[in-house]
Amino acid sequence: MTSPAPLIDIRELSLRLGGKPVLSGIDLAIRRGEIVTLVGPNGSGKTSLLRTVLGALTPDRGTVRRAPGLRIGYVPQKLRIDSTLPLTVDRFMALPRPAPAARVAEALERAGAARLARHQIADLSGGELQRVLFARALLPDPDLLILDEATRGLDQPGSADFYRRIADWRDTRGASVLMVSHELHVVMAASDRVICLNGHICCEGAPEHVAQAEEYRALFGTGTGGALALYRHEHDHSHGPGHDHGHGPHSPAEGTARRRTEPAE
């Protein structure tokens, strides 16, 4: 019996921005029902990859295939809103066109933002705004939810609750999640598959196996203290001969982390 086609199927994707290579040789498939997290240092191409999946960026090479009729919900890192604009949360949820009131109420409840419906957007804290953006992303009942460091502005308990709500939504809807996060300890608990990115895919697989991979440790060190390496890493690690080149885009999270060789320039 053949497995269902992936929601997103990326093959040999390369991207340059401003003449500078950002992504190279990316093979990636997102299948229904899984939570996939991208990790990597600043400037590693995580947000650019998300924007390419969304269709906001066009790759220089390779393909991005989306399942027919795919519905995507998106939670950005932040959203700038004019603080002088009188706009309540419920009015914001109705833009650009109103959704059924019951659906809006359910989305706000799922995101933990039900109490904020009558609040002014300009008065929300950073964490409250992220919950509202999460609720808005749920309105179209997406097949794929994409989140770009969506827990910014939340404290640790708030982040844990946010990720629990993401998992609950996935379990209820049978949909998929692709997200970027810098919270490594949470990523390892909340993801089905982790992809270590630094311009190319260094390694990928189940969280417990990626955490032991040489490539991951080169980026982040070991243990929770390794998160500090996120902001000071320079891409000086190498990939020895004989490693899996990962040409196939389907990367099941089983056994050990799959290593990726760095494409030649």
mmCIF file of C-alpha atoms in Angstrom:
data_model
loop_
_atom_site.group_PDB
_atom_site.id
_atom_site.type_symbol
_atom_site.label_atom_id
_atom_site.label_comp_id
_atom_site.label_asym_id
_atom_site.label_seq_id
_atom_site.Cartn_x
_atom_site.Cartn_y
_atom_site.Cartn_z
ATOM 1 C CA MET A 1 0.000 0.000 0.000
ATOM 2 C CA THR A 2 1.484 3.325 -1.035
ATOM 3 C CA SER A 3 1.666 6.154 1.472
ATOM 4 C CA PRO A 4 -0.305 9.352 0.825
ATOM 5 C CA ALA A 5 1.424 12.090 -1.141
ATOM 6 C CA PRO A 6 3.118 14.711 1.074
ATOM 7 C CA LEU A 7 1.470 18.064 1.703
ATOM 8 C CA ILE A 8 4.738 19.770 0.739
ATOM 9 C CA ASP A 9 7.411 18.149 -1.435
ATOM 10 C CA ILE A 10 10.626 20.127 -1.986
ATOM 11 C CA ARG A 11 13.319 18.905 -4.366
ATOM 12 C CA GLU A 12 16.841 20.294 -4.881
ATOM 13 C CA LEU A 13 15.810 23.773 -3.793
ATOM 14 C CA SER A 14 18.397 26.547 -3.938
ATOM 15 C CA LEU A 15 17.778 30.216 -3.155
ATOM 16 C CA ARG A 16 19.832 33.389 -3.427
ATOM 17 C CA LEU A 17 18.858 36.744 -1.932
ATOM 18 C CA GLY A 18 20.675 39.904 -2.953
ATOM 19 C CA GLY A 19 23.127 37.761 -4.891
ATOM 20 C CA LYS A 20 24.055 35.803 -1.759
ATOM 21 C CA PRO A 21 23.372 32.053 -1.462
ATOM 22 C CA VAL A 22 20.884 31.391 1.332
ATOM 23 C CA LEU A 23 19.709 27.819 0.733
ATOM 24 C CA SER A 24 21.309 25.044 -1.292
ATOM 25 C CA GLY A 25 20.214 21.532 -2.235
ATOM 26 C CA ILE A 26 17.176 21.363 0.060
ATOM 27 C CA ASP A 27 15.136 18.150 -0.134
ATOM 28 C CA LEU A 28 12.202 18.106 2.257
ATOM 29 C CA ALA A 29 8.761 16.524 2.494
ATOM 30 C CA ILE A 30 6.048 17.367 5.028
ATOM 31 C CA ARG A 31 3.490 14.623 5.508
ATOM 32 C CA ARG A 32 0.050 14.870 7.044
ATOM 33 C CA GLY A 33 -0.077 14.622 10.811
ATOM 34 C CA GLU A 34 3.556 15.358 11.679
ATOM 35 C CA ILE A 35 5.156 18.218 13.584
ATOM 36 C CA VAL A 36 8.440 19.231 11.960
ATOM 37 C CA THR A 37 10.769 21.818 13.501
ATOM 38 C CA LEU A 38 13.606 23.692 11.817
ATOM 39 C CA VAL A 39 16.553 24.624 14.020
ATOM 40 C CA GLY A 40 19.746 26.425 13.111
ATOM 41 C CA PRO A 41 21.868 29.480 13.893
ATOM 42 C CA ASN A 42 20.912 33.005 12.935
ATOM 43 C CA GLY A 43 21.184 33.473 9.181
ATOM 44 C CA SER A 44 20.885 29.763 8.442
ATOM 45 C CA GLY A 45 17.915 30.231 6.083
ATOM 46 C CA LYS A 46 15.087 29.037 8.344
ATOM 47 C CA THR A 47 12.714 31.943 7.707
ATOM 48 C CA SER A 48 13.656 32.006 4.007
ATOM 49 C CA LEU A 49 12.698 28.333 3.737
ATOM 50 C CA LEU A 50 9.336 29.013 5.391
ATOM 51 C CA ARG A 51 8.703 31.943 3.041
ATOM 52 C CA THR A 52 9.548 29.748 0.071
ATOM 53 C CA VAL A 53 7.067 27.111 1.234
ATOM 54 C CA LEU A 54 4.459 29.881 1.561
ATOM 55 C CA GLY A 55 5.199 31.070 -1.981
ATOM 56 C CA ALA A 56 6.500 34.475 -0.884
ATOM 57 C CA LEU A 57 9.958 33.684 -2.299
ATOM 58 C CA THR A 58 10.752 31.978 -5.592
ATOM 59 C CA PRO A 59 13.701 29.553 -5.581
ATOM 60 C CA ASP A 60 16.493 29.958 -8.108
ATOM 61 C CA ARG A 61 16.522 26.223 -8.645
ATOM 62 C CA GLY A 62 14.435 23.220 -7.664
ATOM 63 C CA THR A 63 10.721 22.718 -7.077
ATOM 64 C CA VAL A 64 8.170 23.199 -4.326
ATOM 65 C CA ARG A 65 5.092 21.040 -4.855
ATOM 66 C CA ARG A 66 2.016 21.664 -2.721
ATOM 67 C CA ALA A 67 -0.863 19.220 -2.407
ATOM 68 C CA PRO A 68 -3.888 20.297 -4.488
ATOM 69 C CA GLY A 69 -6.186 22.585 -2.503
ATOM 70 C CA LEU A 70 -3.685 22.827 0.361
ATOM 71 C CA ARG A 71 -4.808 25.278 3.067
ATOM 72 C CA ILE A 72 -1.981 26.938 5.002
ATOM 73 C CA GLY A 73 -2.150 28.919 8.231
ATOM 74 C CA TYR A 74 0.813 31.171 9.066
ATOM 75 C CA VAL A 75 2.023 32.691 12.330
ATOM 76 C CA PRO A 76 4.858 35.207 11.741
ATOM 77 C CA GLN A 77 7.550 36.175 14.233
ATOM 78 C CA LYS A 78 5.818 39.501 14.777
ATOM 79 C CA LEU A 79 3.302 41.820 13.197
ATOM 80 C CA ARG A 80 3.631 45.591 13.187
ATOM 81 C CA ILE A 81 0.313 47.337 13.780
ATOM 82 C CA ASP A 82 -0.127 51.112 14.086
ATOM 83 C CA SER A 83 -0.631 51.726 17.802
ATOM 84 C CA THR A 84 -3.023 54.599 17.038
ATOM 85 C CA LEU A 85 -5.347 52.376 15.021
ATOM 86 C CA PRO A 86 -8.553 51.555 16.945
ATOM 87 C CA LEU A 87 -8.804 47.838 16.267
ATOM 88 C CA THR A 88 -10.158 45.203 18.622
ATOM 89 C CA VAL A 89 -9.148 41.568 18.464
ATOM 90 C CA ASP A 90 -12.542 40.444 17.183
ATOM 91 C CA ARG A 91 -12.434 43.075 14.404
ATOM 92 C CA PHE A 92 -8.876 42.024 13.559
ATOM 93 C CA MET A 93 -10.047 38.413 13.282
ATOM 94 C CA ALA A 94 -12.701 39.551 10.766
ATOM 95 C CA LEU A 95 -10.129 40.964 8.320
ATOM 96 C CA PRO A 96 -10.147 40.843 5.318
ATOM 97 C CA ARG A 97 -13.573 39.190 5.443
ATOM 98 C CA PRO A 98 -15.648 38.035 8.421
ATOM 99 C CA ALA A 99 -15.604 34.371 9.414
ATOM 100 C CA PRO A 100 -18.543 32.707 11.181
ATOM 101 C CA ALA A 101 -18.682 33.863 14.796
ATOM 102 C CA ALA A 102 -18.557 30.287 16.074
ATOM 103 C CA ARG A 103 -15.363 29.612 14.122
ATOM 104 C CA VAL A 104 -13.725 32.785 15.458
ATOM 105 C CA ALA A 105 -14.695 31.861 19.019
ATOM 106 C CA GLU A 106 -13.328 28.338 18.591
ATOM 107 C CA ALA A 107 -10.042 29.595 17.121
ATOM 108 C CA LEU A 108 -9.536 32.077 19.975
ATOM 109 C CA GLU A 109 -10.328 29.365 22.514
ATOM 110 C CA ARG A 110 -7.896 26.914 20.937
ATOM 111 C CA ALA A 111 -5.158 29.553 21.004
ATOM 112 C CA GLY A 112 -5.820 30.491 24.630
ATOM 113 C CA ALA A 113 -6.961 33.972 23.613
ATOM 114 C CA ALA A 114 -10.723 33.835 24.215
ATOM 115 C CA ARG A 115 -10.584 36.479 26.952
ATOM 116 C CA LEU A 116 -8.902 38.931 24.557
ATOM 117 C CA ALA A 117 -11.716 39.218 22.012
ATOM 118 C CA ARG A 118 -12.768 42.740 23.067
ATOM 119 C CA HIS A 119 -9.270 44.037 23.773
ATOM 120 C CA GLN A 120 -7.545 46.592 21.587
ATOM 121 C CA ILE A 121 -4.765 45.036 19.502
ATOM 122 C CA ALA A 122 -2.459 47.927 20.452
ATOM 123 C CA ASP A 123 -2.881 47.102 24.156
ATOM 124 C CA LEU A 124 -1.818 43.464 23.886
ATOM 125 C CA SER A 125 1.485 42.199 25.207
ATOM 126 C CA GLY A 126 3.839 40.459 22.802
ATOM 127 C CA GLY A 127 2.734 37.045 24.034
ATOM 128 C CA GLU A 128 -0.957 37.920 23.818
ATOM 129 C CA LEU A 129 -0.537 39.144 20.250
ATOM 130 C CA GLN A 130 1.179 35.874 19.284
ATOM 131 C CA ARG A 131 -1.802 33.934 20.620
ATOM 132 C CA VAL A 132 -4.158 36.090 18.572
ATOM 133 C CA LEU A 133 -2.033 35.524 15.461
ATOM 134 C CA PHE A 134 -2.160 31.799 16.208
ATOM 135 C CA ALA A 135 -5.959 31.968 16.421
ATOM 136 C CA ARG A 136 -6.136 33.868 13.141
ATOM 137 C CA ALA A 137 -3.964 31.228 11.443
ATOM 138 C CA LEU A 138 -6.468 28.557 12.543
ATOM 139 C CA LEU A 139 -9.481 30.272 10.940
ATOM 140 C CA PRO A 140 -9.184 28.607 7.498
ATOM 141 C CA ASP A 141 -8.907 25.179 9.200
ATOM 142 C CA PRO A 142 -5.477 24.708 7.606
ATOM 143 C CA ASP A 143 -3.985 21.419 6.483
ATOM 144 C CA LEU A 144 -0.553 22.849 7.315
ATOM 145 C CA LEU A 145 0.261 25.335 10.058
ATOM 146 C CA ILE A 146 3.528 27.265 9.634
ATOM 147 C CA LEU A 147 4.993 29.104 12.632
ATOM 148 C CA ASP A 148 8.105 31.277 12.628
ATOM 149 C CA GLU A 149 9.359 31.516 16.220
ATOM 150 C CA ALA A 150 5.777 32.067 17.275
ATOM 151 C CA THR A 151 6.477 31.891 21.036
ATOM 152 C CA ARG A 152 8.457 35.128 21.153
ATOM 153 C CA GLY A 153 7.113 37.231 23.997
ATOM 154 C CA LEU A 154 5.960 34.207 26.010
ATOM 155 C CA ASP A 155 7.591 33.050 29.225
ATOM 156 C CA GLN A 156 8.557 29.401 29.661
ATOM 157 C CA PRO A 157 5.170 28.218 31.015
ATOM 158 C CA GLY A 158 3.449 30.215 28.278
ATOM 159 C CA SER A 159 5.640 28.618 25.620
ATOM 160 C CA ALA A 160 4.919 25.144 26.962
ATOM 161 C CA ASP A 161 1.184 25.858 26.875
ATOM 162 C CA PHE A 162 1.467 27.265 23.342
ATOM 163 C CA TYR A 163 3.198 24.131 22.050
ATOM 164 C CA ARG A 164 0.671 21.922 23.846
ATOM 165 C CA ARG A 165 -2.124 23.752 22.044
ATOM 166 C CA ILE A 166 -0.347 23.230 18.719
ATOM 167 C CA ALA A 167 -0.099 19.490 19.420
ATOM 168 C CA ASP A 168 -3.745 19.333 20.529
ATOM 169 C CA TRP A 169 -4.824 21.047 17.323
ATOM 170 C CA ARG A 170 -2.729 18.622 15.252
ATOM 171 C CA ASP A 171 -4.213 15.652 17.074
ATOM 172 C CA THR A 172 -7.768 16.944 16.641
ATOM 173 C CA ARG A 173 -7.502 17.948 12.978
ATOM 174 C CA GLY A 174 -4.959 15.419 11.748
ATOM 175 C CA ALA A 175 -3.086 18.281 10.110
ATOM 176 C CA SER A 176 0.639 19.091 9.991
ATOM 177 C CA VAL A 177 2.912 21.690 11.559
ATOM 178 C CA LEU A 178 6.143 23.192 10.216
ATOM 179 C CA MET A 179 7.810 25.575 12.617
ATOM 180 C CA VAL A 180 11.013 27.401 13.453
ATOM 181 C CA SER A 181 12.054 27.594 17.073
ATOM 182 C CA HIS A 182 15.141 28.591 19.044
ATOM 183 C CA GLU A 183 13.864 26.881 22.211
ATOM 184 C CA LEU A 184 15.848 23.686 21.836
ATOM 185 C CA HIS A 185 14.603 21.996 25.004
ATOM 186 C CA VAL A 186 10.990 22.527 23.897
ATOM 187 C CA VAL A 187 11.695 21.467 20.317
ATOM 188 C CA MET A 188 12.982 18.110 21.467
ATOM 189 C CA ALA A 189 9.782 17.470 23.412
ATOM 190 C CA ALA A 190 7.271 18.909 20.937
ATOM 191 C CA SER A 191 8.469 17.645 17.538
ATOM 192 C CA ASP A 192 8.097 14.413 15.610
ATOM 193 C CA ARG A 193 11.016 15.361 13.363
ATOM 194 C CA VAL A 194 13.798 17.929 13.719
ATOM 195 C CA ILE A 195 15.711 19.380 10.765
ATOM 196 C CA CYS A 196 19.051 21.004 11.477
ATOM 197 C CA LEU A 197 19.575 23.746 8.897
ATOM 198 C CA ASN A 198 22.584 25.887 8.075
ATOM 199 C CA GLY A 199 22.095 26.901 4.450
ATOM 200 C CA HIS A 200 21.713 23.203 3.717
ATOM 201 C CA ILE A 201 20.198 20.374 5.748
ATOM 202 C CA CYS A 202 22.965 19.152 8.045
ATOM 203 C CA CYS A 203 21.003 16.340 9.674
ATOM 204 C CA GLU A 204 17.416 15.355 10.377
ATOM 205 C CA GLY A 205 15.380 12.724 12.153
ATOM 206 C CA ALA A 206 13.624 12.005 15.430
ATOM 207 C CA PRO A 207 14.549 14.569 18.125
ATOM 208 C CA GLU A 208 16.366 12.077 20.347
ATOM 209 C CA HIS A 209 18.585 10.998 17.457
ATOM 210 C CA VAL A 210 19.280 14.474 16.077
ATOM 211 C CA ALA A 211 20.367 15.578 19.556
ATOM 212 C CA GLN A 212 23.170 12.998 19.381
ATOM 213 C CA ALA A 213 24.266 13.794 15.819
ATOM 214 C CA GLU A 214 27.732 15.294 15.320
ATOM 215 C CA GLU A 215 26.323 18.000 13.043
ATOM 216 C CA TYR A 216 23.765 19.090 15.635
ATOM 217 C CA ARG A 217 26.389 19.182 18.384
ATOM 218 C CA ALA A 218 28.673 21.223 16.146
ATOM 219 C CA LEU A 219 25.932 23.838 15.917
ATOM 220 C CA PHE A 220 24.553 23.794 19.460
ATOM 221 C CA GLY A 221 26.933 21.953 21.740
ATOM 222 C CA THR A 222 25.475 19.469 24.209
ATOM 223 C CA GLY A 223 22.708 19.738 26.746
ATOM 224 C CA THR A 224 20.514 22.781 27.332
ATOM 225 C CA GLY A 225 23.608 24.950 27.605
ATOM 226 C CA GLY A 226 24.244 24.236 23.946
ATOM 227 C CA ALA A 227 21.543 26.735 23.084
ATOM 228 C CA LEU A 228 24.096 29.467 23.726
ATOM 229 C CA ALA A 229 26.026 28.284 20.672
ATOM 230 C CA LEU A 230 23.059 29.248 18.520
ATOM 231 C CA TYR A 231 24.238 32.845 18.289
ATOM 232 C CA ARG A 232 27.993 32.369 17.978
ATOM 233 C CA HIS A 233 28.336 29.416 15.610
ATOM 234 C CA GLU A 234 30.312 29.771 12.410
ATOM 235 C CA HIS A 235 29.779 27.125 9.775
ATOM 236 C CA ASP A 236 33.153 25.420 10.071
ATOM 237 C CA HIS A 237 32.088 21.806 10.510
ATOM 238 C CA SER A 238 32.642 19.341 7.691
ATOM 239 C CA HIS A 239 30.871 16.223 6.537
ATOM 240 C CA GLY A 240 33.088 13.239 5.971
ATOM 241 C CA PRO A 241 32.963 10.914 2.983
ATOM 242 C CA GLY A 242 30.452 8.114 2.886
ATOM 243 C CA HIS A 243 27.658 10.031 4.593
ATOM 244 C CA ASP A 244 24.153 9.747 3.239
ATOM 245 C CA HIS A 245 23.622 12.445 0.626
ATOM 246 C CA GLY A 246 19.918 12.506 1.345
ATOM 247 C CA HIS A 247 18.856 12.872 -2.280
ATOM 248 C CA GLY A 248 15.377 11.605 -1.528
ATOM 249 C CA PRO A 249 13.078 14.238 -0.031
ATOM 250 C CA HIS A 250 11.328 11.764 2.257
ATOM 251 C CA SER A 251 13.125 11.588 5.572
ATOM 252 C CA PRO A 252 11.378 9.352 8.072
ATOM 253 C CA ALA A 253 12.307 9.976 11.686
ATOM 254 C CA GLU A 254 13.544 6.501 12.527
ATOM 255 C CA GLY A 255 16.728 4.792 13.671
ATOM 256 C CA THR A 256 19.406 7.469 13.633
ATOM 257 C CA ALA A 257 19.508 11.020 12.434
ATOM 258 C CA ARG A 258 19.967 11.299 8.686
ATOM 259 C CA ARG A 259 23.075 13.271 7.789
ATOM 260 C CA ARG A 260 23.205 15.573 4.776
ATOM 261 C CA THR A 261 26.373 16.406 2.892
ATOM 262 C CA GLU A 262 27.043 20.027 2.076
ATOM 263 C CA PRO A 263 26.442 20.708 -1.613
ATOM 264 C CA ALA A 264 29.405 21.881 -3.650
ATOM 265 C CA GLU A 265 29.386 25.543 -4.597
#
